[in-house]
Tab-separated table of C-alpha atoms and ligand atoms in Angstrom:
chain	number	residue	atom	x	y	z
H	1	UNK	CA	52.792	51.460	97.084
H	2	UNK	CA	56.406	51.896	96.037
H	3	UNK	CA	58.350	55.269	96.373
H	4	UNK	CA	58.655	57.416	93.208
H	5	UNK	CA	62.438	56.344	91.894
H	6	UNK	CA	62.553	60.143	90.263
H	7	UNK	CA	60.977	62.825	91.244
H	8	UNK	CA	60.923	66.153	89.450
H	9	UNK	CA	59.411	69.382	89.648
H	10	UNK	CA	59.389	72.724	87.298
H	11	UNK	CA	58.210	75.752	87.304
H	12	UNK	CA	58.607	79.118	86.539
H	13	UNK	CA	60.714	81.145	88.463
H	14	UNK	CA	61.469	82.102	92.330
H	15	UNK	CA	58.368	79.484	92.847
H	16	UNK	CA	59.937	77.819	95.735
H	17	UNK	CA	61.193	74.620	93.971
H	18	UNK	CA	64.491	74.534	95.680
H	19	UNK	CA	63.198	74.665	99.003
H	20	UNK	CA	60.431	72.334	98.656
H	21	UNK	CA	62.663	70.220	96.284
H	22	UNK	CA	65.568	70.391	99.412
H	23	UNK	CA	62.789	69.160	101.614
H	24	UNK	CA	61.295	66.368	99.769
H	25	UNK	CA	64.831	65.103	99.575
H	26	UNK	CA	65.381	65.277	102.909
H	27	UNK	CA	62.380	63.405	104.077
H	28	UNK	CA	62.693	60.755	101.356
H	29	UNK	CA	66.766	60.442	101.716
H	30	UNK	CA	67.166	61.467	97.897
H	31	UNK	CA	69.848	63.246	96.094
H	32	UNK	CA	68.707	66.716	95.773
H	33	UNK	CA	70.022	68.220	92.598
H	34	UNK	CA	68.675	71.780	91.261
H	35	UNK	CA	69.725	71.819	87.785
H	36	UNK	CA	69.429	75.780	87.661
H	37	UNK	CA	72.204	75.749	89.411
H	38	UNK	CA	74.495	74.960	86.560
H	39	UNK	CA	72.845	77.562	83.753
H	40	UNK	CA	74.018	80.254	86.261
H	41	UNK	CA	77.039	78.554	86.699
H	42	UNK	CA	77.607	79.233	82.875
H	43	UNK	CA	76.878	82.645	82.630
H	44	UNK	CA	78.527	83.301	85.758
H	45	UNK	CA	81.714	82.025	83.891
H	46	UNK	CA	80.664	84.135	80.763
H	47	UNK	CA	80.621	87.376	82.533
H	48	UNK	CA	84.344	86.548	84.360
H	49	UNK	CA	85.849	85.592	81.557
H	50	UNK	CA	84.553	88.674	78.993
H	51	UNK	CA	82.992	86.767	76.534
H	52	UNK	CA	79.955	88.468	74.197
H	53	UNK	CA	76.466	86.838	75.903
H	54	UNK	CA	75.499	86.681	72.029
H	55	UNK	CA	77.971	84.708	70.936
H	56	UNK	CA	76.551	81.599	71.353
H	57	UNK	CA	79.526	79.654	69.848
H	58	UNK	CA	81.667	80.777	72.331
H	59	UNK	CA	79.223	80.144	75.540
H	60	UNK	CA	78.465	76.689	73.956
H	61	UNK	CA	82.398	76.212	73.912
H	62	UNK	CA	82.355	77.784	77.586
H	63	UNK	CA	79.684	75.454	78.961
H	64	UNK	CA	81.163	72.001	77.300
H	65	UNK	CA	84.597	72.844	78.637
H	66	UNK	CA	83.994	74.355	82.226
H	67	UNK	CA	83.463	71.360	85.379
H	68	UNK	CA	80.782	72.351	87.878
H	69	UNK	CA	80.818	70.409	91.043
H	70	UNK	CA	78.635	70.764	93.871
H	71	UNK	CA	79.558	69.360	97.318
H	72	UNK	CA	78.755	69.689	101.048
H	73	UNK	CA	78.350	73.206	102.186
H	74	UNK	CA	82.448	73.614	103.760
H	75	UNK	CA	81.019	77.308	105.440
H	76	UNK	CA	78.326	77.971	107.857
H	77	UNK	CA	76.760	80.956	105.961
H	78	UNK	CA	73.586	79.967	105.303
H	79	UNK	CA	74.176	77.753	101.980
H	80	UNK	CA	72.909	74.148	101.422
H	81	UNK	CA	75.399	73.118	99.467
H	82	UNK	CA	79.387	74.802	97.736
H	83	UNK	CA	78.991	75.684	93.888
H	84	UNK	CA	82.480	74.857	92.308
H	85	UNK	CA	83.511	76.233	88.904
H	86	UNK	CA	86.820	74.558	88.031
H	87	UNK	CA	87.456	74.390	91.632
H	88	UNK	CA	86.065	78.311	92.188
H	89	UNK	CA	83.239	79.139	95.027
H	90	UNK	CA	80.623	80.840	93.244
H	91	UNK	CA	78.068	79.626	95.749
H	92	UNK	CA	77.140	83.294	96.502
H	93	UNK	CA	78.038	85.285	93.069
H	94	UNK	CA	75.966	82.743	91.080
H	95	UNK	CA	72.756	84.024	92.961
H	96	UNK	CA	73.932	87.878	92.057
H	97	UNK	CA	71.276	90.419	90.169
H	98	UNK	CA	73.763	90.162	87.458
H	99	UNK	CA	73.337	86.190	86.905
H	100	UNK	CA	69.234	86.827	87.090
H	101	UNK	CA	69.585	89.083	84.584
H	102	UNK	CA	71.522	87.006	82.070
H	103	UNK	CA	70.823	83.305	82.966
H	104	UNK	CA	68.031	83.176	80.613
H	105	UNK	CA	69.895	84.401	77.121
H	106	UNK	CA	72.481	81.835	78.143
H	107	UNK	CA	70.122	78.562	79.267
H	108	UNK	CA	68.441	79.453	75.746
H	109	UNK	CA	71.246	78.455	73.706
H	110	UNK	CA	70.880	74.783	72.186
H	111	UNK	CA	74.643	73.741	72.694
H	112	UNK	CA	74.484	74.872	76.578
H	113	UNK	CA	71.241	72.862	76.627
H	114	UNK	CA	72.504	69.945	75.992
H	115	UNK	CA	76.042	70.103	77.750
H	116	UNK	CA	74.434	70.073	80.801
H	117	UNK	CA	71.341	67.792	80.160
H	118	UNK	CA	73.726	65.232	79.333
H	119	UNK	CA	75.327	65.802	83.110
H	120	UNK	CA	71.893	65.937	84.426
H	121	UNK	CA	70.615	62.507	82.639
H	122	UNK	CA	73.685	60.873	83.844
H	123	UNK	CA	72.508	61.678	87.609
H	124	UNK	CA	69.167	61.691	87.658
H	125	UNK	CA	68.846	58.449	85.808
H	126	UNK	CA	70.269	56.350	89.010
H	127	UNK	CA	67.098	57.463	90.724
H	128	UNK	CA	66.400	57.895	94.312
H	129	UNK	CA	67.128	61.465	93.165
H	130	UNK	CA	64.724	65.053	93.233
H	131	UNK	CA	65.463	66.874	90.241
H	132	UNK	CA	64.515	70.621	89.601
H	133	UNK	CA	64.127	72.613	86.603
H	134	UNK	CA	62.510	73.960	83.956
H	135	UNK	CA	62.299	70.832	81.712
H	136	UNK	CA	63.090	68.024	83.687
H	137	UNK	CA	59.451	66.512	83.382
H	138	UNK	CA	59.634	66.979	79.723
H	139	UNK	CA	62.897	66.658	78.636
H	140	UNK	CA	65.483	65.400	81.136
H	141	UNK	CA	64.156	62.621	83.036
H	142	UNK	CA	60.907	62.274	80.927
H	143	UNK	CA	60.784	59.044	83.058
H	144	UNK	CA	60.401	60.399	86.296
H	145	UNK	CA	57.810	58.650	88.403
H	146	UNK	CA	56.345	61.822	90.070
H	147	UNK	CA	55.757	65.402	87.991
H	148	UNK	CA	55.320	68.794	90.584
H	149	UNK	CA	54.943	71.317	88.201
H	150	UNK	CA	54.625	74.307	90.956
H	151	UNK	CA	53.448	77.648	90.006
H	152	UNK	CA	52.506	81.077	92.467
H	153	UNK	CA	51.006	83.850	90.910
H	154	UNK	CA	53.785	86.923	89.777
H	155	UNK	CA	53.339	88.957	92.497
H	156	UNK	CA	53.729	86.300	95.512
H	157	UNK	CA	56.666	84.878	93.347
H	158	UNK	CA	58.367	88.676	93.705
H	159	UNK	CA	57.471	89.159	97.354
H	160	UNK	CA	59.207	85.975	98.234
H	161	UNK	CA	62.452	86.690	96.208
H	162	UNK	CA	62.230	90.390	97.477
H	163	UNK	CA	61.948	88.772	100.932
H	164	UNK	CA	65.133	86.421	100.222
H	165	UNK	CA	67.610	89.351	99.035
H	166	UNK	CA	66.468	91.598	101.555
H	167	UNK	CA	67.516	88.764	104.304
H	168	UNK	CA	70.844	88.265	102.531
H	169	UNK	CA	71.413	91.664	102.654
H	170	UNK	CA	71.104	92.147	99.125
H	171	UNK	CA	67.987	94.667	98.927
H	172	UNK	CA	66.063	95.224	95.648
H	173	UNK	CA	63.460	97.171	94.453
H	174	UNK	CA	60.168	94.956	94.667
H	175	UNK	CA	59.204	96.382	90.939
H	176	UNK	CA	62.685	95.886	89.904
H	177	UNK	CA	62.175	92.231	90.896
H	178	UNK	CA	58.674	91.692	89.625
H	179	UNK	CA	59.928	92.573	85.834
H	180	UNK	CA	62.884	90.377	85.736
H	181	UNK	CA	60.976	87.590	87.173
H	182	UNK	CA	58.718	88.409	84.399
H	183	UNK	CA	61.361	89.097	81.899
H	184	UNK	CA	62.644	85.449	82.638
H	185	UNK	CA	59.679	83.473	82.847
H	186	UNK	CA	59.157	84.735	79.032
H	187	UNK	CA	62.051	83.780	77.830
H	188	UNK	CA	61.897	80.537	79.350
H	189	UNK	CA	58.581	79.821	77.769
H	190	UNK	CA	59.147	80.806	74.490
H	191	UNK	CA	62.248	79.321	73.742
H	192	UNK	CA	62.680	76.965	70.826
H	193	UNK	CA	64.741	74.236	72.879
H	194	UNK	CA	63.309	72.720	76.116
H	195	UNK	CA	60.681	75.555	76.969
H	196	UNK	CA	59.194	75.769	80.802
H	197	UNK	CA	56.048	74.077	80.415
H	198	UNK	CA	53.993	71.542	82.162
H	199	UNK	CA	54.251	68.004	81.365
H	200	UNK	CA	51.180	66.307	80.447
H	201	UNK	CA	51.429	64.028	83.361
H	202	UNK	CA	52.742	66.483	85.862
H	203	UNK	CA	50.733	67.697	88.559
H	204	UNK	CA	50.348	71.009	89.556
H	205	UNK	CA	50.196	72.515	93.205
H	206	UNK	CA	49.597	76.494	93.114
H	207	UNK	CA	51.494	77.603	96.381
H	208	UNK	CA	49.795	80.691	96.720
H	209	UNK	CA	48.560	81.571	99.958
H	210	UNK	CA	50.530	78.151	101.247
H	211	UNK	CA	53.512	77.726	103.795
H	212	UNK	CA	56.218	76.354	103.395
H	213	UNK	CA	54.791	73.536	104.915
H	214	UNK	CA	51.712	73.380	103.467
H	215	UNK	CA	53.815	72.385	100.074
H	216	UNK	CA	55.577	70.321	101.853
H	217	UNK	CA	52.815	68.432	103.142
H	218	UNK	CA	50.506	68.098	99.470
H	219	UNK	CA	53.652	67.376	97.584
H	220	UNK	CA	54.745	64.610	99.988
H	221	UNK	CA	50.975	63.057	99.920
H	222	UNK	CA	51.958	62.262	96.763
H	223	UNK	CA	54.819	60.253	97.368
H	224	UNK	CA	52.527	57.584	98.566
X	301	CDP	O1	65.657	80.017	91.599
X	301	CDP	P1	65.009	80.575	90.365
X	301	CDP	O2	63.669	79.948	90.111
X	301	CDP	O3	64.960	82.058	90.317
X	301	CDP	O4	65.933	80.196	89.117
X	301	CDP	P2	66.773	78.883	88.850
X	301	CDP	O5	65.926	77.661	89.040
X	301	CDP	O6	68.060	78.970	89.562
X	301	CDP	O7	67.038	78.989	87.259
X	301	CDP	C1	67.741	80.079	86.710
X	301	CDP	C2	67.527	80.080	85.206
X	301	CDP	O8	68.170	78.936	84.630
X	301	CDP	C3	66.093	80.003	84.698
X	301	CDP	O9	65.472	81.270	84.627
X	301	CDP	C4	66.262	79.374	83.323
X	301	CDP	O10	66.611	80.337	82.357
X	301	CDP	C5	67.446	78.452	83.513
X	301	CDP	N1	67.069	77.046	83.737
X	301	CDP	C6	66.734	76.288	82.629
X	301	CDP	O11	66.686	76.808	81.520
X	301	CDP	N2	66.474	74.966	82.759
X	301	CDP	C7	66.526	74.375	83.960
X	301	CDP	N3	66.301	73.071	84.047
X	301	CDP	C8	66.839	75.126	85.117
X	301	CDP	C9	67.084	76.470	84.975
């Protein structure tokens, strides 16, 4: 059987899509792209610069105008890849409480939506790529030849992000964690544009319980 060309997998928040996405990448050779990258790219931008988070005219402006790039990691600090805004690291402020917090008002608005789908059509549409998202199965790459749509229940979702700030020194309250994850994963799915949802043809893998590796292992079964 022939490799998936596209591969893309959603899923509600701090599931562990970017590092079984990063993986399955890896092993295949893919482009590894994680599209959530560029929403808090946006509302990092919104914050620096002052603007309103309610004006949506303004962050729709923001988002069309502003170049994210994202390139070989140039420091040896832990991070996969650098986050550029107009030329800017923000590969560690992007991942800040702040940018949890606010990502989701901003990734809501339609005009963001679809300044960066376009950008994300454009590269996931040359295949040989894993995409991840929240709507990349359903409204980016519709196409894609494999759908992950990975879930883990609330409270292994907040021990694993607790887990990840504690290591980058970065410490949160787990509660504090467990209701923004919350927070976000309702906004997300009630939103009128591109909602996180399942695709009908996606399938799901429940990591609960699972390594790493375990993932690793069912999701690349089904590359084959
Ligand atoms: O890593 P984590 O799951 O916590 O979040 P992320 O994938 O970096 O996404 C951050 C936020 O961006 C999400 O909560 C969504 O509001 C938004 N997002 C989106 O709307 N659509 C995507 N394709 C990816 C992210």
């Amino acid at each position: 059987m022939t490799l998936p060309r596209i591969i893309a997998i959603d899923g509600p928040a701090a599931s562990g899509k970017s590092t079984l996405g990063c993986k399955l990448a890896e092993y295949l050779g893919y482009l590894f792209f994680d599209t959530g990258i560029m929403y808090r790219a946006v509302t990092w931008a919104a914050i620096q610069q002052g603007l309103n988070l309610d004006d949506e005219t303004a962050i729709t402006a923001l988002a069309e105008r502003i170049q994210i790039d994202v390139l070989p990691p140039s420091l040896g600090d832990g991070r996969d890849y650098d986050v550029l805004v107009d030329g800017e690291d923000v590969t560690w402020p992007i991942r800040k409480v702040e940018i949890d917090a606010n990502v989701s008002q901003v990734s809501a608005y339609r005009g963001v939506r679809l300044a960066m789908t376009q950008q994300q059509r454009r590269i996931g549409s040359r295949g040989k790529v894993v995409m991840v998202g929240r709507d990349i199965g359903t409204v980016v790459l519709p196409e894609a030849d494999l759908k992950i749509f990975l879930t883990a229940s609330a409270s292994e979702r907040a021990r694993r992000r607790y887990e990840e700030l504690l290591a980058r020194g970065e410490p949160e309250s787990y509660e504090q964690i467990l209701e923004g994850l919350r927070r976000r994963d309702q906004i997300d799915s009630n939103r009128e544009v591109a909602p996180l949802r399942k695709a009908e043809d996606a399938i799901t893998i429940d990591s609960d319980g699972l390594t790493i590796d375990q993932v690793f292992e069912k999701a690349r079964a089904l590359t084959e």
